[in-house]
Amino acid sequence: AQSVAQPEDQVNVAEGNPLTVKCTYSVSGNPYLFWYVQYPNRGLQFLLKYITGDNLVKGSYGFEAEFNKSQTSFHLKKPSALVSDSALYFCAVRDAGNTGKLIFGQGTTLQVKP
Amino acid sequence: EAGVAQSPRYKIIEKRQSVAFWCNPISGHATLYWYQQILGQGPKLLIQFQNNGVVDDSQLPKDRFSAERLKGVDSTLKIQPAKLEDSAVYLCASSSITGELFFGEGSRLTVL
């Protein structure tokens, strides 16, 4: 069965420093991977996805993610964190049955301090 | 482009009462999803529709939850009777042909 794991409940980083939010996946077949962000009392917003092609995927708000097949990872990164990036981040994988549904990790809270 | 609309945003009920949530997806999106997000967890799929047909409802507690999408556009999710453990945010999403899901703001349910 498809699954993703986010090993860190919370990541703390100082404003201006680079940030990484980790995600590992387990899939049968080719992985279709996604990152979403959730601000308090809001729905999930799409950041970026990996389907095929370049291992470095660029997304919204300056975020990017690196797909690593050998390590089965899809870490979210940003070169310089902003306080406004503080939110809950979810990694997701598309279900193998190709119904389109996404299976989400448990989420990682990112706290960026001034 | 209008996003996914959900209502109500907040609902407080007592256990054993009923509640209904409404969702209107992005225009033209054939696929609609209802997810349940319990505090501290990632969203979990309850039911998926393709037009007005059910694609996946394997995680829907059918003894108390029901959902419909009669005309293939908007959808209603109902809980009857509610239990304390149903307290959660109910997220509706629709998807485009490019695969990403677009979520509404969610409906937060508190069962007392």
Short mmCIF file of C-alpha atoms in Angstrom, two decimals:
data_model
loop_
_atom_site.label_atom_id
_atom_site.label_comp_id
_atom_site.label_asym_id
_atom_site.label_seq_id
_atom_site.Cartn_x
_atom_site.Cartn_y
_atom_site.Cartn_z
CA ALA A 1 0.00 0.00 0.00
CA GLN A 2 1.12 3.54 -0.69
CA SER A 3 2.22 5.56 2.31
CA VAL A 4 4.27 8.57 3.32
CA ALA A 5 6.03 9.33 6.56
CA GLN A 6 7.01 12.68 7.99
CA PRO A 7 9.51 11.88 10.73
CA GLU A 8 9.45 15.29 12.42
CA ASP A 9 6.42 16.65 14.24
CA GLN A 10 7.96 20.10 14.32
CA VAL A 11 10.80 21.93 12.63
CA ASN A 12 12.18 25.17 14.05
CA VAL A 13 14.28 27.53 11.97
CA ALA A 14 15.39 31.14 12.19
CA GLU A 15 14.17 33.62 9.62
CA GLY A 16 16.59 33.89 6.72
CA ASN A 17 18.01 30.41 7.25
CA PRO A 18 17.36 27.51 4.87
CA LEU A 19 14.63 25.08 5.85
CA THR A 20 14.00 21.41 5.15
CA VAL A 21 10.86 19.43 5.95
CA LYS A 22 11.39 15.72 5.51
CA CYS A 23 9.20 13.15 3.81
CA THR A 24 9.81 9.52 2.91
CA TYR A 25 7.51 7.38 0.85
CA SER A 26 6.63 3.77 0.17
CA VAL A 27 4.95 2.97 -3.14
CA SER A 28 4.41 0.24 -5.65
CA GLY A 29 5.16 1.58 -9.08
CA ASN A 30 6.04 5.14 -9.96
CA PRO A 31 5.54 7.66 -7.16
CA TYR A 32 3.35 10.70 -7.66
CA LEU A 33 4.26 12.97 -4.75
CA PHE A 34 2.80 16.22 -3.46
CA TRP A 35 3.35 18.88 -0.81
CA TYR A 36 0.56 20.93 0.73
CA VAL A 37 0.57 23.70 3.34
CA GLN A 38 -2.17 24.44 5.87
CA TYR A 39 -2.48 27.72 7.74
CA PRO A 40 -4.57 27.87 10.94
CA ASN A 41 -8.28 27.39 10.33
CA ARG A 42 -7.74 27.11 6.60
CA GLY A 43 -7.87 24.35 4.03
CA LEU A 44 -4.84 22.76 2.41
CA GLN A 45 -3.03 24.71 -0.31
CA PHE A 46 -1.10 22.97 -3.07
CA LEU A 47 2.62 23.80 -3.14
CA LEU A 48 4.19 21.45 -5.68
CA LYS A 49 4.19 17.96 -7.13
CA TYR A 50 6.53 15.41 -8.62
CA ILE A 51 5.24 13.19 -11.41
CA THR A 52 8.28 12.59 -13.58
CA GLY A 53 11.28 14.45 -14.93
CA ASP A 54 13.72 16.62 -13.01
CA ASN A 55 14.38 15.52 -9.46
CA LEU A 56 14.25 19.13 -8.25
CA VAL A 57 10.71 20.46 -8.41
CA LYS A 58 9.93 24.15 -7.96
CA GLY A 59 6.66 25.29 -6.49
CA SER A 60 4.78 28.18 -4.97
CA TYR A 61 6.14 30.80 -2.53
CA GLY A 62 9.78 29.91 -3.27
CA PHE A 63 9.49 26.31 -2.12
CA GLU A 64 11.13 23.41 -3.89
CA ALA A 65 11.38 19.70 -3.28
CA GLU A 66 14.02 17.15 -4.12
CA PHE A 67 12.95 13.70 -5.26
CA ASN A 68 15.47 10.99 -4.35
CA LYS A 69 14.54 7.56 -5.63
CA SER A 70 17.35 5.66 -3.93
CA GLN A 71 16.45 7.12 -0.53
CA THR A 72 12.68 7.12 -1.25
CA SER A 73 12.53 10.70 -0.07
CA PHE A 74 10.81 13.87 -1.17
CA HIS A 75 12.05 16.61 1.15
CA LEU A 76 10.60 20.11 0.99
CA LYS A 77 13.13 22.95 0.98
CA LYS A 78 13.41 26.70 0.88
CA PRO A 79 16.69 28.64 0.71
CA SER A 80 15.60 31.45 3.04
CA ALA A 81 12.72 31.02 5.50
CA LEU A 82 10.17 33.72 6.26
CA VAL A 83 8.14 34.10 9.45
CA SER A 84 5.05 33.86 7.25
CA ASP A 85 6.11 30.33 6.22
CA SER A 86 5.12 29.13 9.70
CA ALA A 87 2.35 26.61 9.10
CA LEU A 88 1.53 22.90 8.96
CA TYR A 89 3.03 21.02 6.00
CA PHE A 90 1.76 17.76 4.56
CA CYS A 91 3.45 15.36 2.21
CA ALA A 92 1.15 13.14 0.13
CA VAL A 93 1.32 10.32 -2.39
CA ARG A 94 -1.20 9.36 -5.02
CA ASP A 95 -2.91 6.06 -4.43
CA ALA A 96 -1.68 3.14 -6.55
CA GLY A 97 -5.11 2.40 -7.92
CA ASN A 98 -4.88 5.59 -9.94
CA THR A 99 -8.19 6.84 -8.63
CA GLY A 100 -6.48 10.14 -8.02
CA LYS A 101 -6.95 10.15 -4.27
CA LEU A 102 -4.06 11.32 -2.13
CA ILE A 103 -2.73 9.62 0.99
CA PHE A 104 -1.31 12.13 3.44
CA GLY A 105 1.41 12.02 6.06
CA GLN A 106 0.72 13.15 9.59
CA GLY A 107 2.08 16.62 9.01
CA THR A 108 5.03 18.70 10.19
CA THR A 109 4.65 22.03 11.94
CA LEU A 110 7.16 24.57 10.71
CA GLN A 111 7.98 27.38 13.12
CA VAL A 112 10.08 30.23 11.74
CA LYS A 113 11.32 32.62 14.39
CA PRO A 114 12.36 36.22 13.74
CA GLU B 1 -11.59 31.18 -10.69
CA ALA B 2 -13.76 30.47 -7.67
CA GLY B 3 -12.39 27.89 -5.26
CA VAL B 4 -14.06 25.01 -3.47
CA ALA B 5 -16.90 26.30 -1.30
CA GLN B 6 -17.90 24.62 1.95
CA SER B 7 -20.50 25.36 4.59
CA PRO B 8 -20.96 25.68 7.46
CA ARG B 9 -17.45 26.62 8.61
CA TYR B 10 -18.18 25.66 12.19
CA LYS B 11 -20.76 23.43 13.82
CA ILE B 12 -21.25 22.38 17.43
CA ILE B 13 -23.67 19.55 18.22
CA GLU B 14 -24.32 17.09 20.99
CA LYS B 15 -23.63 13.40 20.56
CA ARG B 16 -26.39 11.43 18.85
CA GLN B 17 -27.52 14.53 16.94
CA SER B 18 -27.20 14.82 13.18
CA VAL B 19 -25.25 17.26 11.01
CA ALA B 20 -24.82 17.92 7.32
CA PHE B 21 -22.01 19.59 5.42
CA TRP B 22 -22.21 21.01 1.92
CA CYS B 23 -19.55 21.35 -0.75
CA ASN B 24 -19.47 23.01 -4.16
CA PRO B 25 -16.35 22.08 -6.13
CA ILE B 26 -14.47 24.13 -8.67
CA SER B 27 -16.46 24.41 -11.87
CA GLY B 28 -15.62 21.65 -14.31
CA HIS B 29 -13.93 19.36 -11.79
CA ALA B 30 -15.48 15.93 -12.17
CA THR B 31 -13.84 14.37 -9.12
CA LEU B 32 -14.86 15.34 -5.59
CA TYR B 33 -13.42 14.11 -2.31
CA TRP B 34 -14.43 14.29 1.34
CA TYR B 35 -11.57 14.02 3.81
CA GLN B 36 -11.69 13.89 7.61
CA GLN B 37 -8.88 15.63 9.49
CA ILE B 38 -8.67 14.86 13.18
CA LEU B 39 -6.54 17.23 15.24
CA GLY B 40 -2.87 16.31 14.99
CA GLN B 41 -3.35 13.93 12.06
CA GLY B 42 -3.20 14.13 8.32
CA PRO B 43 -6.41 14.15 6.28
CA LYS B 44 -8.01 10.75 5.71
CA LEU B 45 -10.23 10.06 2.72
CA LEU B 46 -13.85 9.28 3.53
CA ILE B 47 -15.36 9.13 0.06
CA GLN B 48 -14.49 9.96 -3.53
CA PHE B 49 -16.96 10.73 -6.33
CA GLN B 50 -16.39 10.76 -10.07
CA ASN B 51 -19.27 12.85 -11.42
CA ASN B 52 -22.22 11.41 -9.45
CA GLY B 53 -20.77 7.93 -8.95
CA VAL B 54 -18.85 6.66 -5.93
CA VAL B 55 -15.25 5.64 -6.71
CA ASP B 56 -14.06 4.84 -3.19
CA ASP B 57 -15.98 4.79 0.09
CA SER B 58 -13.97 2.07 1.80
CA GLN B 59 -13.10 4.31 4.79
CA LEU B 60 -16.59 5.76 5.25
CA PRO B 61 -18.30 4.55 8.46
CA LYS B 62 -21.49 3.67 6.66
CA ASP B 63 -23.48 3.00 9.82
CA ARG B 64 -23.47 6.72 10.56
CA PHE B 65 -21.97 8.60 7.60
CA SER B 66 -23.58 9.13 4.22
CA ALA B 67 -22.73 11.29 1.24
CA GLU B 68 -24.31 12.09 -2.06
CA ARG B 69 -23.56 14.02 -5.22
CA LEU B 70 -26.84 13.66 -7.05
CA LYS B 71 -26.27 15.97 -10.03
CA GLY B 72 -22.54 15.49 -10.28
CA VAL B 73 -21.75 18.97 -9.00
CA ASP B 74 -22.25 19.85 -5.33
CA SER B 75 -22.18 17.27 -2.56
CA THR B 76 -23.52 16.73 0.95
CA LEU B 77 -21.91 14.74 3.74
CA LYS B 78 -24.17 13.71 6.60
CA ILE B 79 -23.44 12.24 10.01
CA GLN B 80 -26.26 10.63 11.97
CA PRO B 81 -25.97 9.97 14.86
CA ALA B 82 -22.77 11.79 15.73
CA LYS B 83 -20.23 10.41 18.18
CA LEU B 84 -17.62 12.25 20.19
CA GLU B 85 -14.86 10.82 17.98
CA ASP B 86 -16.42 12.49 14.93
CA SER B 87 -15.05 15.84 16.13
CA ALA B 88 -12.80 16.87 13.28
CA VAL B 89 -12.46 19.14 10.30
CA TYR B 90 -14.25 17.85 7.22
CA LEU B 91 -12.44 18.91 4.08
CA CYS B 92 -13.90 18.85 0.62
CA ALA B 93 -11.61 18.82 -2.40
CA SER B 94 -11.92 18.59 -6.15
CA SER B 95 -9.28 17.70 -8.67
CA SER B 96 -8.30 18.85 -12.11
CA ILE B 97 -6.96 16.70 -14.92
CA THR B 98 -3.43 17.63 -13.84
CA GLY B 99 -3.91 15.67 -10.64
CA GLU B 100 -3.54 18.10 -7.78
CA LEU B 101 -6.41 18.43 -5.34
CA PHE B 102 -7.89 21.82 -4.48
CA PHE B 103 -9.33 22.05 -0.99
CA GLY B 104 -12.06 24.13 0.57
CA GLU B 105 -11.64 25.92 3.89
CA GLY B 106 -13.16 22.99 5.76
CA SER B 107 -16.05 22.51 8.16
CA ARG B 108 -15.02 22.17 11.79
CA LEU B 109 -17.29 19.87 13.78
CA THR B 110 -17.32 19.73 17.56
CA VAL B 111 -19.38 16.96 19.16
CA LEU B 112 -20.11 17.48 22.86
#
